[in-house]
Structures are given as structure tokens and as C-alpha cells.
Short mmCIF file of C-alpha atoms and ligand atoms in Angstrom, two decimals:
data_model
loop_
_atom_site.label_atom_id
_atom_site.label_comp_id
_atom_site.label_asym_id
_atom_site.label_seq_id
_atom_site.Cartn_x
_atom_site.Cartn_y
_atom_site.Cartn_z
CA UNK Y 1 -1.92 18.85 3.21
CA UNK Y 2 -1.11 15.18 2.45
CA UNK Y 3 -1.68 13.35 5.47
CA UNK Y 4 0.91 10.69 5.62
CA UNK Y 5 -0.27 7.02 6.36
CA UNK Y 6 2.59 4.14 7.73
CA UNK Y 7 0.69 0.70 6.22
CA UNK Y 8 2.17 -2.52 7.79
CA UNK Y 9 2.03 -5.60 5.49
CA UNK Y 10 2.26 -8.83 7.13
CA UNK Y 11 1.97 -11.22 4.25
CA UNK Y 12 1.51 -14.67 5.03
CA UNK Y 13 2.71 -13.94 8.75
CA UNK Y 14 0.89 -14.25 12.19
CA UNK Y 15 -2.56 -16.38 14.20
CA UNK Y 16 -5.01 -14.82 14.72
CA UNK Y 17 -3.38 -14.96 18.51
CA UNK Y 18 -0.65 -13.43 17.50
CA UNK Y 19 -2.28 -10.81 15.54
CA UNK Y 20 -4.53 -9.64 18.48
CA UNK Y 21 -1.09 -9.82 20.81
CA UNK Y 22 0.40 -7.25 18.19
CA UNK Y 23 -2.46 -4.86 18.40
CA UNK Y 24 -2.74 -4.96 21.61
CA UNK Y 25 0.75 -4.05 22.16
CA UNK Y 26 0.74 -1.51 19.55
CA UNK Y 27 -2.67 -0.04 20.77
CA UNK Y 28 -0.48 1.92 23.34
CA UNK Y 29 2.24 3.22 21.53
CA UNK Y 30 0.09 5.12 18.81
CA UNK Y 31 -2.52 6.08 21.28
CA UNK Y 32 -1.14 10.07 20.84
CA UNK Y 33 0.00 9.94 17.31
CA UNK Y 34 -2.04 12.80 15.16
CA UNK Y 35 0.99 12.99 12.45
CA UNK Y 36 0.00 9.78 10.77
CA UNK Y 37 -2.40 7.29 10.08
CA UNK Y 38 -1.77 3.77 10.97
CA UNK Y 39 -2.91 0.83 9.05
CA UNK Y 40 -1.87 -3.39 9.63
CA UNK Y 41 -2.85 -5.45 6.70
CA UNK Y 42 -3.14 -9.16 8.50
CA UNK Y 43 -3.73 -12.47 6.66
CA UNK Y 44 -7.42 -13.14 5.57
CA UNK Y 45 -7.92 -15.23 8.94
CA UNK Y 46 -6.70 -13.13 10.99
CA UNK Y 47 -8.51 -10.04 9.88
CA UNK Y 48 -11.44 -9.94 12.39
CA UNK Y 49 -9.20 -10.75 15.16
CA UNK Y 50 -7.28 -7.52 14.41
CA UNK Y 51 -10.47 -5.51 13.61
CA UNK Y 52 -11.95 -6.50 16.74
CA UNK Y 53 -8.96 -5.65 18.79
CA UNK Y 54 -8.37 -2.64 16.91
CA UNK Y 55 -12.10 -1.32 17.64
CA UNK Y 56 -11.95 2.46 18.63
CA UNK Y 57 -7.97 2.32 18.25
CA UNK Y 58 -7.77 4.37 15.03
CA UNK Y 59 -5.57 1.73 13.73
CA UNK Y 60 -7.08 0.97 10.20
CA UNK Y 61 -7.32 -2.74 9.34
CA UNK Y 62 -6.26 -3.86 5.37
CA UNK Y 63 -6.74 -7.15 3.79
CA UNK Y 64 -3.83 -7.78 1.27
CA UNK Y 65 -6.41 -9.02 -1.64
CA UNK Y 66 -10.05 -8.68 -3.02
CA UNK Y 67 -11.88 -10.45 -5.81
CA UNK Y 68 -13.88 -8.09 -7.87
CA UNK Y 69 -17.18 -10.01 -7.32
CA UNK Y 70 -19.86 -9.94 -4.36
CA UNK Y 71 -19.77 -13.43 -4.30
CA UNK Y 72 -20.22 -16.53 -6.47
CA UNK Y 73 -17.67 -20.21 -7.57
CA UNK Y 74 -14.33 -18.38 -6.75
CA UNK Y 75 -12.92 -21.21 -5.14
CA UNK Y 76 -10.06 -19.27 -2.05
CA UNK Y 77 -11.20 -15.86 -2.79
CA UNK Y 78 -12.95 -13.28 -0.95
CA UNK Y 79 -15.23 -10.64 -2.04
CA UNK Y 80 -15.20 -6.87 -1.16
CA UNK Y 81 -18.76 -7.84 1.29
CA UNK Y 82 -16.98 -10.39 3.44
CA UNK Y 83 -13.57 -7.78 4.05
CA UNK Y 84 -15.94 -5.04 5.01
CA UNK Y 85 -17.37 -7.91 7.59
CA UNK Y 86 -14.58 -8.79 9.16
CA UNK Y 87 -13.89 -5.29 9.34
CA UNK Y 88 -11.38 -4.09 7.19
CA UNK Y 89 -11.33 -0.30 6.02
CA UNK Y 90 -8.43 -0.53 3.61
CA UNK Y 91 -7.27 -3.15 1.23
CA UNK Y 92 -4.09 -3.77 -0.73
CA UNK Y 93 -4.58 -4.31 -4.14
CA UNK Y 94 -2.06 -5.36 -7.01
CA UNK Y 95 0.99 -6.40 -4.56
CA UNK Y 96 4.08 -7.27 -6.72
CA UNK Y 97 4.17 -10.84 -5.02
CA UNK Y 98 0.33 -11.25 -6.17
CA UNK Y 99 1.72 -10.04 -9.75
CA UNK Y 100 4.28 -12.26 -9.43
CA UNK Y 101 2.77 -15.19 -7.76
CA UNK Y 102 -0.50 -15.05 -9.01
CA UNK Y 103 -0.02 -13.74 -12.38
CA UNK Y 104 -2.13 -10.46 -11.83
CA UNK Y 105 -2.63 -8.05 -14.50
CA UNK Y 106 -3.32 -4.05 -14.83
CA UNK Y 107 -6.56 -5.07 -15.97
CA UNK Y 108 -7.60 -7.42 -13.17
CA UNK Y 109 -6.14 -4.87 -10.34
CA UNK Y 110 -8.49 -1.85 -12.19
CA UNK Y 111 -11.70 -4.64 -11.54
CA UNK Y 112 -9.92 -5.16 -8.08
CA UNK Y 113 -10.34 -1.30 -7.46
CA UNK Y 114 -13.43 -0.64 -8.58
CA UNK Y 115 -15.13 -3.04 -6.47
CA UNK Y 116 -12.76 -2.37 -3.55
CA UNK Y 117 -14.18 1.81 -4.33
CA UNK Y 118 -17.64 0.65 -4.82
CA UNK Y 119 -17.90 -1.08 -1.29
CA UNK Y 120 -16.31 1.78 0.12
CA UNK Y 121 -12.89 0.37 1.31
CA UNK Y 122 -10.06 2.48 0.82
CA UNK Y 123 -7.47 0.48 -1.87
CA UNK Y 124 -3.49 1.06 -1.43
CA UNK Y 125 -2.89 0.40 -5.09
CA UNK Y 126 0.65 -0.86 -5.51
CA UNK Y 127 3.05 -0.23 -8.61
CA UNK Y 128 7.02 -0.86 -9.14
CA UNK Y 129 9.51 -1.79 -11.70
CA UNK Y 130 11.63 -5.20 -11.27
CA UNK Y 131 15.27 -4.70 -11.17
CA UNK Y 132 15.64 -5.47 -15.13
CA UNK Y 133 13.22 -3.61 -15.80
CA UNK Y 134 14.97 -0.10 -13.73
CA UNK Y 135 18.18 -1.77 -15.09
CA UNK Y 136 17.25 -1.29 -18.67
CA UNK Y 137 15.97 1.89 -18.01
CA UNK Y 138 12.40 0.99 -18.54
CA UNK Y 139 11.05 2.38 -14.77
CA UNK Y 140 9.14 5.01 -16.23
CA UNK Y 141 7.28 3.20 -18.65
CA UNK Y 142 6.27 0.35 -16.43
CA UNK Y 143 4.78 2.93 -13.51
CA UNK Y 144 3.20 4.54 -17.01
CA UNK Y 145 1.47 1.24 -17.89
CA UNK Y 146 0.47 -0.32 -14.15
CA UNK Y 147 -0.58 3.70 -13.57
CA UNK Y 148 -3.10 4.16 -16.81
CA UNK Y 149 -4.14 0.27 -16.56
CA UNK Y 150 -4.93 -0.15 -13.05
CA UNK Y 151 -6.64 3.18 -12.97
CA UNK Y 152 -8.68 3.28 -15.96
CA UNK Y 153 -12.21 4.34 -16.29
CA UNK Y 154 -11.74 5.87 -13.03
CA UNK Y 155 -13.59 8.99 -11.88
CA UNK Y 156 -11.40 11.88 -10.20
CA UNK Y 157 -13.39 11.64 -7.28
CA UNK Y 158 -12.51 7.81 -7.38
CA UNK Y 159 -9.19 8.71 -7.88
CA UNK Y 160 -9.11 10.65 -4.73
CA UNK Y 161 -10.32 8.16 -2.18
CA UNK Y 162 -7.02 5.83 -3.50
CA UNK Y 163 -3.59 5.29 -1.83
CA UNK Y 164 -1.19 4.37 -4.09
CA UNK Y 165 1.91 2.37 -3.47
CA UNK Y 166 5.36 2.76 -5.05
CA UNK Y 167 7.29 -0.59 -4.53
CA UNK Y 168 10.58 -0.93 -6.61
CA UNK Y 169 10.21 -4.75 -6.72
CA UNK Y 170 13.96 -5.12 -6.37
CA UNK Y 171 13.76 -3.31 -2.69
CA UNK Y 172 11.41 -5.87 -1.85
CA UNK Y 173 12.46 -7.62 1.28
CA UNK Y 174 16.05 -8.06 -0.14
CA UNK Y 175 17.45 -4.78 2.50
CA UNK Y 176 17.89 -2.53 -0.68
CA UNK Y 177 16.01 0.15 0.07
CA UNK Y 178 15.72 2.79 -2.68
CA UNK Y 179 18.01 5.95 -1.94
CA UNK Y 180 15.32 8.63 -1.06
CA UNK Y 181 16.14 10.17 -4.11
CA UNK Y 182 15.56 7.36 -6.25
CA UNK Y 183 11.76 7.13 -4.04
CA UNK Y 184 11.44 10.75 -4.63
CA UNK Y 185 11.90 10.48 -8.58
CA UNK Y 186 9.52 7.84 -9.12
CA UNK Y 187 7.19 9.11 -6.56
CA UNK Y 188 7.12 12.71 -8.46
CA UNK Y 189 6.33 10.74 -11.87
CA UNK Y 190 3.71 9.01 -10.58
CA UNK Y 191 2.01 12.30 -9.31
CA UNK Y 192 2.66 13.86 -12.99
CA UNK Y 193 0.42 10.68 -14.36
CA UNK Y 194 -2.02 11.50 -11.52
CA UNK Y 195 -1.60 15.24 -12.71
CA UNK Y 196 -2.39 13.99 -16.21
CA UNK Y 197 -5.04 11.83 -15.92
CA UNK Y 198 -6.80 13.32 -13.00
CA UNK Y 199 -6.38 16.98 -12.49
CA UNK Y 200 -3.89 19.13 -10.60
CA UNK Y 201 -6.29 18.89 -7.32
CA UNK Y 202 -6.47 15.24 -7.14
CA UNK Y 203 -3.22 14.76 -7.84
CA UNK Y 204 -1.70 17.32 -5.40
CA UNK Y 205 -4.09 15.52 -2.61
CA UNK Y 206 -2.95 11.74 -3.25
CA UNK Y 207 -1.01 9.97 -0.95
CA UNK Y 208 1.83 7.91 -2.35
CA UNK Y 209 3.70 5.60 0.37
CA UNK Y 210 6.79 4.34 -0.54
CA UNK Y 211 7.49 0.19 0.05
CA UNK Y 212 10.41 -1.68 -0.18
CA UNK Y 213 12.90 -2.41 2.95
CA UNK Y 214 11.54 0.46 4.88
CA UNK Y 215 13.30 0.39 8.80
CA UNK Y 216 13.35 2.74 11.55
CA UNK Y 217 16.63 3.56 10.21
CA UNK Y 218 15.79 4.45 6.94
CA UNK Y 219 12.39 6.12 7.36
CA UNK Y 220 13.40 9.74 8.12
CA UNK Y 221 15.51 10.55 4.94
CA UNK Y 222 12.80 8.93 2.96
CA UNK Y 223 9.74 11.41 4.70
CA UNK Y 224 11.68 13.97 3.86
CA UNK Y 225 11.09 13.55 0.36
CA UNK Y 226 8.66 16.13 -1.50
CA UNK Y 227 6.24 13.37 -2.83
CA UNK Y 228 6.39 10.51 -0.47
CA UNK Y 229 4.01 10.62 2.06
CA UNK Y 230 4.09 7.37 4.26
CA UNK Y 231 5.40 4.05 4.08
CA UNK Y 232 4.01 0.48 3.38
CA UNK Y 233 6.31 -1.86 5.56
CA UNK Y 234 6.66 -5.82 5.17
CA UNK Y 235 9.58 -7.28 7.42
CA UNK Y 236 10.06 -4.22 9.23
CA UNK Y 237 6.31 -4.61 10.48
CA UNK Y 238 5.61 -7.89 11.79
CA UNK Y 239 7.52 -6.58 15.20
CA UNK Y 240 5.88 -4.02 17.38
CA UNK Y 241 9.00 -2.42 18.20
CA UNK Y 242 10.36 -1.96 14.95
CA UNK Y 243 6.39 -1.06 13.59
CA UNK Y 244 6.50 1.76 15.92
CA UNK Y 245 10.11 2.67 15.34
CA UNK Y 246 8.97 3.66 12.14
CA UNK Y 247 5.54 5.44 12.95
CA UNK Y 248 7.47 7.59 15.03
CA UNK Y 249 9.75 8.87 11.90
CA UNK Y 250 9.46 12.30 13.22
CA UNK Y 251 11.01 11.89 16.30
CA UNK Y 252 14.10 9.45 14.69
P1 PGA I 1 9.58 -5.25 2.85
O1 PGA I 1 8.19 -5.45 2.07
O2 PGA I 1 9.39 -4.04 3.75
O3 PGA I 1 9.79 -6.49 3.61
O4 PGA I 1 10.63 -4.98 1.81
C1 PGA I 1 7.44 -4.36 1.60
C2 PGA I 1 6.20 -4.84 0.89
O5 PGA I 1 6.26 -5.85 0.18
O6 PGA I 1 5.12 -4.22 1.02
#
């Protein structure tokens, strides 16, 4: 049994006031949830705010970055050490606005991982095509190549402490969500590269959130997919209402 996990991604969003205000707001309305975990992914300066105010919640705390070094001249990075510090038990790693942004590679998001693994946070790994790219029929291939680079060298048993994240980049706060079927066809090939590389076990056990204009409305039709097992939410998170909306999928 997959257990599903709703991941909220706040980007460059919120204080550290307004960070603790959310939590504590939220703190009550997934007090009885068992069908999910819960994760917020705050901005670096916020992120011991949230942990703090998150303590004995259950609500998991992500950063949205991590540089693959303990420390050293990285000038406006932060290393695996100072997330776990501030309390973080997840992090985000290989975002398509860091790809984008940032110019990130396959190669740098596998260091990203392996030092996110070796610290012993848990990574949501994102992948997903632009809209040329799923326009030209070239989806599969680019999940093929972010899939075999970003997880290369890895263990199975590294493999199955990971999250991954499918993100069609063109669903990215634009209000296109994928159809659930469209999800649910990626999602499947991404478990039959897990299946692949990793084994049957490992890849039967990963958890693959979908991302990309996720809403309360939307959220059902998309959990009802086969292979999609939680959601990684941008816009739709940064208001506790609408957060919770969503975390409560099986009662929509
Ligand atoms: P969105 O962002 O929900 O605003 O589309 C999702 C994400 O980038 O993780």
C-alpha cells in the first residue's frame, strides 16, 4: 500500500509570520487525517519557523533546494546539515522553475539526491515535459532522460526512501491541469522506468505525486488514478482553506 502524501509548495511566498500563522491554522484541520501525509515546503527563511510550529503536528517540513555539499564558498546556498537544522524532513529537489531558472541539470539533481539521501532527508524528486516538448511528442523520452539521470548510481534501497514528482511543466501555475488520464499515463511510465531500473518491489512501493494546477476541485478525479498517489500543490497551497480542501480529497 502506497501511502499517499499532499506536498504544498510555496515558492518564493510567505514571513516567517505568516508561515507560522499558516501552520497554526492548518495544525487543526489535519489533526485526524491517517489517509495522507502532509508536507509544506516554505522558503529557506522561513523553514524553522514552520518546523518549530509544526513540532509534534505530523506535518512534514520541505525545503524547495539543497546544494550537494556539507558546507564550503557556495555563495546563497544551503547544505543538506543546515535543512536538517532548521528542521526539515523532506526536500524538493530538481523543481522545473530551478531547471528553468537556474539552469539545473539531471546530473546536478542526482548530486542533489544523494546528499539529500545521505543526510537522511526524504527528496520529492521532480520530473515533467514542457509543452513543446509533449507537443512534439517527445514526453516519454524527456521523463526517460530526467528519470535515468537524476537517479543514477542509485541503490534500490535509495530508490525507495524517494518521492518522485510528475510536473507537466505546461500545467504549471497556468490552471491547465493535466486530464487525470494524461497524469495517469505518465505516472504509469515513470513506474515502468522505476520497474526497470529498480525492481518490481521498489517500484510497486514508490510514491509518485502529481503537480501542476492541482485544486480542491480537481483533486478527486486525479486520486483516482492507478499510479498517482498524492499531490504537490503551488498556488492552490499558500491558502489554508484551499490546502485543506485538497488534503481532504476523499471526502470531495
Ligand atoms: P501550481 O504549482 O500548483 O501552482 O501549478 C505546482 C508546482 O510548481 O509544484
Amino acid at each position: 500500500m502506497r501511502r499517499p502524501v499532499i506536498a504544498g509548495n510555496w515558492k518564493m511566498f510567505k514571513t516567517r509570520g505568516e508561515a507560522v500563522t499558516f501552520i497554526e491554522e492548518l495544525k487543526p484541520r489535519v489533526a485526524n487525517v491517517t489517509h495522507c501525509e502532509v508536507v509544506v515546503a516554505p522558503p529557506f527563511t522561513a523553514l524553522a519557523d514552520a518546523a518549530q510550529a509544526a513540532k509534534g503536528s505530523g506535518i512534514g517540513i520541505a525545503a524547495q533546494d539543497v546544494h550537494w555539499d556539507a558546507e564550503g564558498a557556495h555563495t546563497g546556498d544551503v547544505s543538506p546539515k543546515m535543512l536538517l537544522d532548521a528542521g526539515c524532513s523532506h526536500v524538493i529537489i530538481g523543481h522545473s522553475e530551478r531547471r528553468h531558472d537556474h539552469g539545473e541539470t539531471d546530473e546536478e539533481v542526482n548530486r542533489k539526491l544523494k546528499a539529500a539521501l545521505a543526510a537522511g532527508l526524504t527528496p520529492i524528486v521532480c520530473v515533467g515535459e514542457t509543452l513543446e516538448e509533449r507537443e512534439s511528442n517527445q514526453t516519454q523520452q524527456v521523463l526517460q532522460r530526467q528519470f535515468q539521470g537524476g537517479f543514477a548510481g542509485l541503490t534500490p534501497s535509495e530508490f525507495s526512501r524517494i518521492i518522485m514528482a510528475y510536473e507537466p511543466v505546461w500545467a504549471i501555475g497556468t490552471g491547465r491541469t493535466a486530464t487525470p488520464e494524461q497524469a495517469q499515463e505518465s505516472h504509469a511510465y515513470l513506474r515502468e522506468l522505476a520497474r526497470a531500473q529498480f525492481g518490481e518491489e521498489r517500484a510497486q512501493a514508490v510514491r509518485i505525486l502529481y503537480g501542476g494546477s492541482v485544486k480542491p476541485e480537481n483533486i478527486k478525479g486525479l486520486m483516482a488514478q492507478q499510479d498517482l498517489d498524492g499531490a504537490l500543490v503551488g498556488g492552490a497551497s499558500l491558502k489554508v482553506g484551499s490546502f485543506a480542501g485538497i488534503i481532504d480529497y476523499p471526502a470531495a
